[in-house]
Every structure is written in structure tokens, then in C-alpha cells.
């Protein structure tokens, strides 16, 4: 077992601890004292001057076997294919009901035809949802991997060994899972081989201030952003120098998104700006860019997997959703009411591009809607959004899942509410004032959430079913599948490997831990 960071045995015990200051109300949850009353809804502005920068960074910154051939005249119901999954707790699956041979009534056109029609309808419905055996052959593979996650124990963790670089703000795997990158408080980016746990490279002067977020564009190119207001592009094949540095933000840059279809890079920061960068025309001097959107109190910005929506969370508890997204067009409007009016459907029945919806997500225990949305993630299939919220008095913290609701507005005169709370759980509320970045598993069946000095693996039910298979009529608690505690300080970020059964977590004192089952 190796140590990583000053909080571990052999560390200096000083560097990287306590260097993070609480956020100011201008963009972060505060560590001391109650938050002020939630302000009015954010006012998107096209050319408004950015708010004054806070005094200091908050620093939280194999294919399954086919079923037996059906008897003549009988179609095997696809639902039986999914009933063989084992529970994550090791419970046996209930036995499948005995298959009936088609009796005379089937041949004679009796009641058996109704059963055949029902099975056919169910099979077609599974295919239409993209969940049939021949539509998604990896479905059972993900189920098996989910069961492996439930068997991980804290003793299985491995510490990545290197000297301290301050708090760990973000973890990101390359798409092929071969590289794990670590965004550090003290201007550096670390690269590891997550399979062998070996240190690959330290980018000692990646930025001039703390590194907040990392995003891979493909298996070799990645981008980093920092409190120094810049974004840097890197190539894994040539890490001695940056590909280029992007200038355009006026305050701390907090997260990065990427549209693989248009190859546009999207960044957001505490200056309230969302900026688009055209990497198709990237040179050593940078990339052409333009301001796409502006709003006050911006915290995080995310794109849905198909890039049809942009979600923006704010420190004032509001969530902004841009529908029918078109990144090639800036929102050149001057006031919030105009944007809100654009959310309604036009006379032709089609919503305009980049139409805005402003809503306040329901949070259990906080009915006064005075919450700060500190973390924002999206389901890998685009079915839901995952929020981490802190109360307006900073004494409660919640993880909430909201399902996207599509369709026309209930009342044409008002915008529809696109989100419905489906699952939630109260968090430990340890390390007040720091942002905790949580994440979905690659298949979307599980959530990894920082919880005190460790992480919790959460599921929508005890069997870790897909969200679409267990949507409750009313909001229900998330189920704790496994708790893993191996850090000696508050965990700030966690990430699933996209290709292996592995989870990484990083804490305030700089230690990075890898969890994976042992065989």
C-alpha cells in the first residue's frame, strides 16, 4: 500500500491542508455563517459586465447466451431474458415461470392468441426502448459489472503514490480507461496508469493557479481549466508542452464540456459566462471563441449526451435548461422575460432553438427553495440529471435524481416543468463549504457520492436496476449498495472507470484511492 498526500503516514502534515478557503456568496457555498436569502431568479444577460471576482478560490472547487428456441407458434417473451440477473447483495433471482406449450386453444385460435399478442407487444416495446437482447447486447455485461461493484471492500483500495500536490478537485479517465488524470490544488495535473497504479507524469506547471476540471476530447487530447482564468489543451503523446492556451474568461473557469459532433469546446466560469471554442480551427495561439450565454451566480454547466440540452446550476438554487440546443448561435437577448417567453411553443407547434426554461428543483427537507446547487451531472443515456444541493443555512446536504419529462406543456400559456424528483438521499454534510463532485456509473445503474471520509455507492433499488425500470410514482430514497471509507480527510470527488470495474476518489489532503474487487 502506497501513501499519497500529507494526511497519510510519512506526509509532512502541512501542505495542502487548510489552503482552501470558503466560497463567497458570489459563486460558492460558504463554509462559515448562514447563506443570505436566495436572490431573485438569475437574469441572463448578453453583454452585462461580469460580477466582481471573489477574494479567493473556494477550491472545491461477453454477449449473453441466446434463449432456447421457442416451440412452433410461440414467441419467447423478452422479459424472461432480464430475470436472470443476480442481486448485488448476492440474493438468488426468483425462478422463471415454467413455459407452457401451445395448447389446442392456440392452434384453434382461442385464448392463446391473446397471450401470443401480449408477448409480441412486450417484445416490440423492449426493442423500441433500446433494451432488447439484439439491440443492447452489453446489457447483461453491465449488470455483471454492477454486481462486482457491490462486492468491493474498503480493504481493496490502493493509494496512488506521489508527493503532495494539495487537494484533489477533479478526477477524469480517458475514454479507453488507460489513463487517470488528477486535477490538483497546487497548479499541477497528475497522470496515472489506473491498471498498474503507476505514476506516469506530473505536469508541474499546468496552470498558474489551482486546476479545477479535466475533460478528454478523445483518447489522446484533453483540456484543463483553472482559477488563472485560462483553458489549456494537452496531447498525451507530447506532454512536455501545451498544445495551446485559451484566453477569454475573466474569472475562475470551473468546468469543461465537449460536443463530439461539432468539435466545439464549451466552458463556464464564475464570471457567469459560457464560452464556445472552435477546436476545428485551433492553432498554437488558441481557438476562435464567442460568448454563448451569461447568467449570474453560475456554478456548473453540463451538456446532455446527445447535446440537445444545456443545463446550468446556480448558487441561488435555480436550474436553467436550454432546450433544442444550437451552439452555433449565441443568445443575443437583453432580458430574462424575453428568454422566458421564448420557452413557449410557436404557432407552428415547434419550439424555437435555444429556448430557455428556469426552474427550482424540489429538494426534500428544504421547502423554502433556498438551496445552492453545487454539483451537476447527467445520466449517461440522458434520462435524468443528478444534483448535489446544500441548504440555505448550510446545515443539510442532499443528493437528488430528477427524471427528464418530455412533451408539450400542460398549459400552453406557461413553460413546462421538465424535471421530476424521483430519488433522493441525505448526505453527511461533512466539510461544509466545499463542493463534492459525484457521478453516475457508465451504465447509469449506480451513483458514486462523496460521503465524509469515503464514498457511498447508491442504487435506484437493491438490485441496481436501470432507472427506467424502477421509476416510482412518488420520490423515494436511494438505496445504499456499499460504503467505502479509506481516506483521512473529506472526499471531494469520485469517478467510475469507463471500461474497468474500478472507482477512484480524491480528498482534501491530496490522497487518491482506487477501489476494485479482488479475485
PDB file of C-alpha atoms in Angstrom, residues 232-456:
ATOM      1  CA  UNK A 232      -5.150  24.529 -21.715  1.00  0.00           C
ATOM      2  CA  UNK A 233      -5.155  21.789 -24.371  1.00  0.00           C
ATOM      3  CA  UNK A 234      -2.796  18.814 -23.984  1.00  0.00           C
ATOM      4  CA  UNK A 235      -1.699  15.819 -26.091  1.00  0.00           C
ATOM      5  CA  UNK A 236      -0.799  12.584 -24.276  1.00  0.00           C
ATOM      6  CA  UNK A 237       1.852  11.912 -26.920  1.00  0.00           C
ATOM      7  CA  UNK A 238       3.667  15.180 -26.145  1.00  0.00           C
ATOM      8  CA  UNK A 239       3.168  16.260 -22.559  1.00  0.00           C
ATOM      9  CA  UNK A 240       6.236  18.491 -22.311  1.00  0.00           C
ATOM     10  CA  UNK A 241       4.341  21.436 -23.771  1.00  0.00           C
ATOM     11  CA  UNK A 242       0.739  22.544 -24.132  1.00  0.00           C
ATOM     12  CA  UNK A 243      -0.964  22.332 -27.483  1.00  0.00           C
ATOM     13  CA  UNK A 244      -2.305  25.838 -26.819  1.00  0.00           C
ATOM     14  CA  UNK A 245      -3.737  28.096 -24.118  1.00  0.00           C
ATOM     15  CA  UNK A 246      -7.206  29.604 -24.448  1.00  0.00           C
ATOM     16  CA  UNK A 247      -7.954  33.086 -23.089  1.00  0.00           C
ATOM     17  CA  UNK A 248     -11.465  34.532 -22.841  1.00  0.00           C
ATOM     18  CA  UNK A 249     -12.830  34.193 -19.307  1.00  0.00           C
ATOM     19  CA  UNK A 250     -12.376  36.957 -16.754  1.00  0.00           C
ATOM     20  CA  UNK A 251     -12.714  34.847 -13.597  1.00  0.00           C
ATOM     21  CA  UNK A 252     -12.144  31.281 -12.428  1.00  0.00           C
ATOM     22  CA  UNK A 253     -13.004  28.649 -15.042  1.00  0.00           C
ATOM     23  CA  UNK A 254     -14.817  25.790 -13.345  1.00  0.00           C
ATOM     24  CA  UNK A 255     -15.861  23.154 -15.871  1.00  0.00           C
ATOM     25  CA  UNK A 256     -15.471  21.981 -19.468  1.00  0.00           C
ATOM     26  CA  UNK A 257     -17.852  20.184 -21.846  1.00  0.00           C
ATOM     27  CA  UNK A 258     -17.256  18.918 -25.400  1.00  0.00           C
ATOM     28  CA  UNK A 259     -19.592  18.340 -28.357  1.00  0.00           C
ATOM     29  CA  UNK A 260     -18.091  15.456 -30.334  1.00  0.00           C
ATOM     30  CA  UNK A 261     -20.358  16.119 -33.336  1.00  0.00           C
ATOM     31  CA  UNK A 262     -19.290  19.706 -33.961  1.00  0.00           C
ATOM     32  CA  UNK A 263     -15.940  19.501 -32.070  1.00  0.00           C
ATOM     33  CA  UNK A 264     -16.861  22.580 -30.099  1.00  0.00           C
ATOM     34  CA  UNK A 265     -15.423  23.034 -26.612  1.00  0.00           C
ATOM     35  CA  UNK A 266     -17.766  24.635 -24.072  1.00  0.00           C
ATOM     36  CA  UNK A 267     -16.504  26.195 -20.836  1.00  0.00           C
ATOM     37  CA  UNK A 268     -18.109  28.041 -17.921  1.00  0.00           C
ATOM     38  CA  UNK A 269     -16.740  30.100 -15.053  1.00  0.00           C
ATOM     39  CA  UNK A 270     -17.537  32.316 -12.123  1.00  0.00           C
ATOM     40  CA  UNK A 271     -17.652  35.313 -14.443  1.00  0.00           C
ATOM     41  CA  UNK A 272     -21.094  33.963 -15.403  1.00  0.00           C
ATOM     42  CA  UNK A 273     -20.066  33.314 -18.992  1.00  0.00           C
ATOM     43  CA  UNK A 274     -20.493  30.184 -21.114  1.00  0.00           C
ATOM     44  CA  UNK A 275     -17.948  30.381 -23.942  1.00  0.00           C
ATOM     45  CA  UNK A 276     -17.752  28.270 -27.136  1.00  0.00           C
ATOM     46  CA  UNK A 277     -14.324  27.390 -28.585  1.00  0.00           C
ATOM     47  CA  UNK A 278     -13.935  26.068 -32.153  1.00  0.00           C
ATOM     48  CA  UNK A 279     -11.246  23.382 -31.924  1.00  0.00           C
ATOM     49  CA  UNK A 280     -11.573  22.747 -35.675  1.00  0.00           C
ATOM     50  CA  UNK A 281      -9.565  25.946 -36.195  1.00  0.00           C
ATOM     51  CA  UNK A 282      -7.142  25.582 -33.314  1.00  0.00           C
ATOM     52  CA  UNK A 283      -3.622  26.980 -33.655  1.00  0.00           C
ATOM     53  CA  UNK A 284      -0.707  27.492 -31.288  1.00  0.00           C
ATOM     54  CA  UNK A 285      -2.195  30.893 -30.457  1.00  0.00           C
ATOM     55  CA  UNK A 286      -5.567  29.481 -29.404  1.00  0.00           C
ATOM     56  CA  UNK A 287      -9.032  28.859 -30.869  1.00  0.00           C
ATOM     57  CA  UNK A 288     -11.707  31.202 -32.209  1.00  0.00           C
ATOM     58  CA  UNK A 289     -14.296  31.719 -29.489  1.00  0.00           C
ATOM     59  CA  UNK A 290     -17.514  33.556 -28.687  1.00  0.00           C
ATOM     60  CA  UNK A 291     -19.652  34.166 -25.641  1.00  0.00           C
ATOM     61  CA  UNK A 292     -22.700  31.936 -25.874  1.00  0.00           C
ATOM     62  CA  UNK A 293     -24.589  32.741 -22.660  1.00  0.00           C
ATOM     63  CA  UNK A 294     -24.346  34.759 -19.477  1.00  0.00           C
ATOM     64  CA  UNK A 295     -26.102  34.491 -16.117  1.00  0.00           C
ATOM     65  CA  UNK A 296     -25.387  35.473 -12.554  1.00  0.00           C
ATOM     66  CA  UNK A 297     -24.383  33.033  -9.795  1.00  0.00           C
ATOM     67  CA  UNK A 298     -23.303  30.346 -12.295  1.00  0.00           C
ATOM     68  CA  UNK A 299     -21.874  27.227 -10.654  1.00  0.00           C
ATOM     69  CA  UNK A 300     -21.803  24.340 -13.147  1.00  0.00           C
ATOM     70  CA  UNK A 301     -22.744  23.757 -16.780  1.00  0.00           C
ATOM     71  CA  UNK A 302     -23.380  20.380 -18.492  1.00  0.00           C
ATOM     72  CA  UNK A 303     -24.430  19.105 -21.919  1.00  0.00           C
ATOM     73  CA  UNK A 304     -26.699  16.086 -22.333  1.00  0.00           C
ATOM     74  CA  UNK A 305     -25.057  13.113 -24.117  1.00  0.00           C
ATOM     75  CA  UNK A 306     -26.780  13.970 -27.397  1.00  0.00           C
ATOM     76  CA  UNK A 307     -26.008  17.682 -26.899  1.00  0.00           C
ATOM     77  CA  UNK A 308     -29.691  18.585 -27.296  1.00  0.00           C
ATOM     78  CA  UNK A 309     -29.829  20.418 -23.943  1.00  0.00           C
ATOM     79  CA  UNK A 310     -27.567  22.532 -21.782  1.00  0.00           C
ATOM     80  CA  UNK A 311     -28.119  22.615 -18.020  1.00  0.00           C
ATOM     81  CA  UNK A 312     -26.718  25.364 -15.802  1.00  0.00           C
ATOM     82  CA  UNK A 313     -26.827  25.260 -11.995  1.00  0.00           C
ATOM     83  CA  UNK A 314     -26.577  28.347  -9.813  1.00  0.00           C
ATOM     84  CA  UNK A 315     -25.670  29.158  -6.229  1.00  0.00           C
ATOM     85  CA  UNK A 316     -29.117  30.723  -5.823  1.00  0.00           C
ATOM     86  CA  UNK A 317     -30.933  27.394  -6.232  1.00  0.00           C
ATOM     87  CA  UNK A 318     -32.171  27.909  -9.772  1.00  0.00           C
ATOM     88  CA  UNK A 319     -31.567  25.473 -12.630  1.00  0.00           C
ATOM     89  CA  UNK A 320     -31.513  26.760 -16.195  1.00  0.00           C
ATOM     90  CA  UNK A 321     -32.230  24.421 -19.131  1.00  0.00           C
ATOM     91  CA  UNK A 322     -31.593  25.429 -22.728  1.00  0.00           C
ATOM     92  CA  UNK A 323     -33.725  23.184 -24.971  1.00  0.00           C
ATOM     93  CA  UNK A 324     -33.179  22.305 -28.649  1.00  0.00           C
ATOM     94  CA  UNK A 325     -29.602  23.464 -28.266  1.00  0.00           C
ATOM     95  CA  UNK A 326     -27.734  25.061 -31.137  1.00  0.00           C
ATOM     96  CA  UNK A 327     -24.208  26.011 -30.091  1.00  0.00           C
ATOM     97  CA  UNK A 328     -23.576  27.892 -33.313  1.00  0.00           C
ATOM     98  CA  UNK A 329     -25.989  30.668 -32.307  1.00  0.00           C
ATOM     99  CA  UNK A 330     -25.406  32.965 -29.381  1.00  0.00           C
ATOM    100  CA  UNK A 331     -28.264  34.094 -27.179  1.00  0.00           C
ATOM    101  CA  UNK A 332     -28.314  37.732 -28.165  1.00  0.00           C
ATOM    102  CA  UNK A 333     -31.131  38.934 -25.942  1.00  0.00           C
ATOM    103  CA  UNK A 334     -31.264  41.605 -23.317  1.00  0.00           C
ATOM    104  CA  UNK A 335     -33.594  40.461 -20.604  1.00  0.00           C
ATOM    105  CA  UNK A 336     -34.900  37.446 -18.716  1.00  0.00           C
ATOM    106  CA  UNK A 337     -38.602  37.903 -19.663  1.00  0.00           C
ATOM    107  CA  UNK A 338     -37.728  37.705 -23.364  1.00  0.00           C
ATOM    108  CA  UNK A 339     -35.859  34.458 -22.808  1.00  0.00           C
ATOM    109  CA  UNK A 340     -38.674  33.058 -20.723  1.00  0.00           C
ATOM    110  CA  UNK A 341     -41.216  33.913 -23.404  1.00  0.00           C
ATOM    111  CA  UNK A 342     -39.136  32.006 -25.924  1.00  0.00           C
ATOM    112  CA  UNK A 343     -39.764  28.813 -23.928  1.00  0.00           C
ATOM    113  CA  UNK A 344     -43.354  28.613 -25.181  1.00  0.00           C
ATOM    114  CA  UNK A 345     -44.218  26.759 -28.382  1.00  0.00           C
ATOM    115  CA  UNK A 346     -44.578  28.756 -31.556  1.00  0.00           C
ATOM    116  CA  UNK A 347     -47.713  28.822 -33.704  1.00  0.00           C
ATOM    117  CA  UNK A 348     -46.231  26.103 -35.913  1.00  0.00           C
ATOM    118  CA  UNK A 349     -46.050  23.762 -32.886  1.00  0.00           C
ATOM    119  CA  UNK A 350     -42.242  23.655 -32.829  1.00  0.00           C
ATOM    120  CA  UNK A 351     -40.183  25.160 -30.003  1.00  0.00           C
ATOM    121  CA  UNK A 352     -37.516  27.654 -31.060  1.00  0.00           C
ATOM    122  CA  UNK A 353     -33.864  26.706 -30.822  1.00  0.00           C
ATOM    123  CA  UNK A 354     -32.033  27.564 -27.587  1.00  0.00           C
ATOM    124  CA  UNK A 355     -35.300  28.142 -25.713  1.00  0.00           C
ATOM    125  CA  UNK A 356     -34.787  28.668 -22.008  1.00  0.00           C
ATOM    126  CA  UNK A 357     -36.514  27.105 -19.002  1.00  0.00           C
ATOM    127  CA  UNK A 358     -35.854  28.364 -15.479  1.00  0.00           C
ATOM    128  CA  UNK A 359     -36.960  26.188 -12.576  1.00  0.00           C
ATOM    129  CA  UNK A 360     -36.275  25.496  -8.925  1.00  0.00           C
ATOM    130  CA  UNK A 361     -35.740  21.760  -8.326  1.00  0.00           C
ATOM    131  CA  UNK A 362     -37.617  20.291  -5.396  1.00  0.00           C
ATOM    132  CA  UNK A 363     -35.285  19.298  -2.559  1.00  0.00           C
ATOM    133  CA  UNK A 364     -36.531  17.148   0.378  1.00  0.00           C
ATOM    134  CA  UNK A 365     -36.427  18.886   3.733  1.00  0.00           C
ATOM    135  CA  UNK A 366     -35.984  22.320   2.194  1.00  0.00           C
ATOM    136  CA  UNK A 367     -39.369  23.562   1.101  1.00  0.00           C
ATOM    137  CA  UNK A 368     -38.337  27.210   1.147  1.00  0.00           C
ATOM    138  CA  UNK A 369     -36.280  26.609  -2.009  1.00  0.00           C
ATOM    139  CA  UNK A 370     -33.239  28.311  -0.579  1.00  0.00           C
ATOM    140  CA  UNK A 371     -30.631  25.895  -1.899  1.00  0.00           C
ATOM    141  CA  UNK A 372     -27.258  26.104  -3.565  1.00  0.00           C
ATOM    142  CA  UNK A 373     -26.820  23.573  -6.402  1.00  0.00           C
ATOM    143  CA  UNK A 374     -23.136  22.794  -6.022  1.00  0.00           C
ATOM    144  CA  UNK A 375     -22.717  19.750  -8.280  1.00  0.00           C
ATOM    145  CA  UNK A 376     -24.439  18.822 -11.530  1.00  0.00           C
ATOM    146  CA  UNK A 377     -24.135  15.573 -13.519  1.00  0.00           C
ATOM    147  CA  UNK A 378     -26.176  13.868 -16.251  1.00  0.00           C
ATOM    148  CA  UNK A 379     -27.261  10.252 -16.747  1.00  0.00           C
ATOM    149  CA  UNK A 380     -25.090   8.600 -19.453  1.00  0.00           C
ATOM    150  CA  UNK A 381     -28.234   7.855 -21.512  1.00  0.00           C
ATOM    151  CA  UNK A 382     -29.669  11.317 -20.955  1.00  0.00           C
ATOM    152  CA  UNK A 383     -32.629  10.081 -18.887  1.00  0.00           C
ATOM    153  CA  UNK A 384     -32.029  12.154 -15.768  1.00  0.00           C
ATOM    154  CA  UNK A 385     -29.908  14.736 -14.030  1.00  0.00           C
ATOM    155  CA  UNK A 386     -28.038  14.306 -10.738  1.00  0.00           C
ATOM    156  CA  UNK A 387     -27.723  17.234  -8.325  1.00  0.00           C
ATOM    157  CA  UNK A 388     -25.886  17.825  -5.053  1.00  0.00           C
ATOM    158  CA  UNK A 389     -27.615  20.574  -3.104  1.00  0.00           C
ATOM    159  CA  UNK A 390     -26.831  22.310   0.169  1.00  0.00           C
ATOM    160  CA  UNK A 391     -29.443  24.117   2.225  1.00  0.00           C
ATOM    161  CA  UNK A 392     -29.572  27.875   2.522  1.00  0.00           C
ATOM    162  CA  UNK A 393     -28.371  27.558   6.128  1.00  0.00           C
ATOM    163  CA  UNK A 394     -25.608  25.116   5.120  1.00  0.00           C
ATOM    164  CA  UNK A 395     -26.800  22.547   7.671  1.00  0.00           C
ATOM    165  CA  UNK A 396     -28.174  19.957   5.211  1.00  0.00           C
ATOM    166  CA  UNK A 397     -26.846  18.366   2.047  1.00  0.00           C
ATOM    167  CA  UNK A 398     -28.819  16.227  -0.415  1.00  0.00           C
ATOM    168  CA  UNK A 399     -28.159  14.079  -3.481  1.00  0.00           C
ATOM    169  CA  UNK A 400     -31.183  14.130  -5.795  1.00  0.00           C
ATOM    170  CA  UNK A 401     -32.111  12.465  -9.107  1.00  0.00           C
ATOM    171  CA  UNK A 402     -34.562  14.187 -11.461  1.00  0.00           C
ATOM    172  CA  UNK A 403     -36.146  12.489 -14.475  1.00  0.00           C
ATOM    173  CA  UNK A 404     -36.484  14.449 -17.703  1.00  0.00           C
ATOM    174  CA  UNK A 405     -40.126  14.802 -18.715  1.00  0.00           C
ATOM    175  CA  UNK A 406     -40.676  15.343 -22.410  1.00  0.00           C
ATOM    176  CA  UNK A 407     -43.832  16.502 -24.146  1.00  0.00           C
ATOM    177  CA  UNK A 408     -45.924  19.591 -24.577  1.00  0.00           C
ATOM    178  CA  UNK A 409     -46.637  21.962 -21.702  1.00  0.00           C
ATOM    179  CA  UNK A 410     -49.642  21.169 -19.554  1.00  0.00           C
ATOM    180  CA  UNK A 411     -50.845  24.731 -20.099  1.00  0.00           C
ATOM    181  CA  UNK A 412     -49.760  26.366 -23.383  1.00  0.00           C
ATOM    182  CA  UNK A 413     -49.577  29.769 -21.705  1.00  0.00           C
ATOM    183  CA  UNK A 414     -46.744  28.697 -19.396  1.00  0.00           C
ATOM    184  CA  UNK A 415     -43.458  26.808 -19.858  1.00  0.00           C
ATOM    185  CA  UNK A 416     -43.457  23.139 -18.921  1.00  0.00           C
ATOM    186  CA  UNK A 417     -41.507  21.756 -15.968  1.00  0.00           C
ATOM    187  CA  UNK A 418     -39.019  19.331 -17.495  1.00  0.00           C
ATOM    188  CA  UNK A 419     -37.744  17.709 -14.284  1.00  0.00           C
ATOM    189  CA  UNK A 420     -39.437  15.429 -11.740  1.00  0.00           C
ATOM    190  CA  UNK A 421     -37.785  14.354  -8.495  1.00  0.00           C
ATOM    191  CA  UNK A 422     -37.589  10.526  -8.463  1.00  0.00           C
ATOM    192  CA  UNK A 423     -34.911   9.615  -5.887  1.00  0.00           C
ATOM    193  CA  UNK A 424     -33.008  11.350  -3.110  1.00  0.00           C
ATOM    194  CA  UNK A 425     -30.780  10.739  -0.072  1.00  0.00           C
ATOM    195  CA  UNK A 426     -29.420  12.984   2.657  1.00  0.00           C
ATOM    196  CA  UNK A 427     -25.648  13.317   2.812  1.00  0.00           C
ATOM    197  CA  UNK A 428     -23.248  13.596   5.752  1.00  0.00           C
ATOM    198  CA  UNK A 429     -22.722  17.350   5.377  1.00  0.00           C
ATOM    199  CA  UNK A 430     -19.053  16.982   6.345  1.00  0.00           C
ATOM    200  CA  UNK A 431     -16.601  19.562   5.074  1.00  0.00           C
ATOM    201  CA  UNK A 432     -19.015  22.434   4.787  1.00  0.00           C
ATOM    202  CA  UNK A 433     -18.224  24.988   2.115  1.00  0.00           C
ATOM    203  CA  UNK A 434     -16.518  22.510  -0.214  1.00  0.00           C
ATOM    204  CA  UNK A 435     -18.063  21.188  -3.408  1.00  0.00           C
ATOM    205  CA  UNK A 436     -18.357  17.402  -3.656  1.00  0.00           C
ATOM    206  CA  UNK A 437     -18.386  16.089  -7.211  1.00  0.00           C
ATOM    207  CA  UNK A 438     -20.447  12.907  -7.644  1.00  0.00           C
ATOM    208  CA  UNK A 439     -21.007  10.753 -10.762  1.00  0.00           C
ATOM    209  CA  UNK A 440     -23.039   8.038 -12.497  1.00  0.00           C
ATOM    210  CA  UNK A 441     -21.591   4.641 -13.393  1.00  0.00           C
ATOM    211  CA  UNK A 442     -21.012   4.098 -17.154  1.00  0.00           C
ATOM    212  CA  UNK A 443     -24.315   2.192 -17.467  1.00  0.00           C
ATOM    213  CA  UNK A 444     -26.216   4.647 -15.267  1.00  0.00           C
ATOM    214  CA  UNK A 445     -27.313   1.993 -12.737  1.00  0.00           C
ATOM    215  CA  UNK A 446     -25.265   3.315  -9.824  1.00  0.00           C
ATOM    216  CA  UNK A 447     -24.136   6.613  -8.316  1.00  0.00           C
ATOM    217  CA  UNK A 448     -20.867   7.219  -6.529  1.00  0.00           C
ATOM    218  CA  UNK A 449     -21.205  10.011  -3.988  1.00  0.00           C
ATOM    219  CA  UNK A 450     -18.599  11.527  -1.628  1.00  0.00           C
ATOM    220  CA  UNK A 451     -19.696  10.860   1.945  1.00  0.00           C
ATOM    221  CA  UNK A 452     -17.494  12.204   4.692  1.00  0.00           C
ATOM    222  CA  UNK A 453     -14.123  10.464   4.605  1.00  0.00           C
ATOM    223  CA  UNK A 454     -15.233   7.973   1.932  1.00  0.00           C
ATOM    224  CA  UNK A 455     -17.781   7.310  -0.771  1.00  0.00           C
ATOM    225  CA  UNK A 456     -21.152   5.617  -0.984  1.00  0.00           C
TER     226      UNK A 456
END
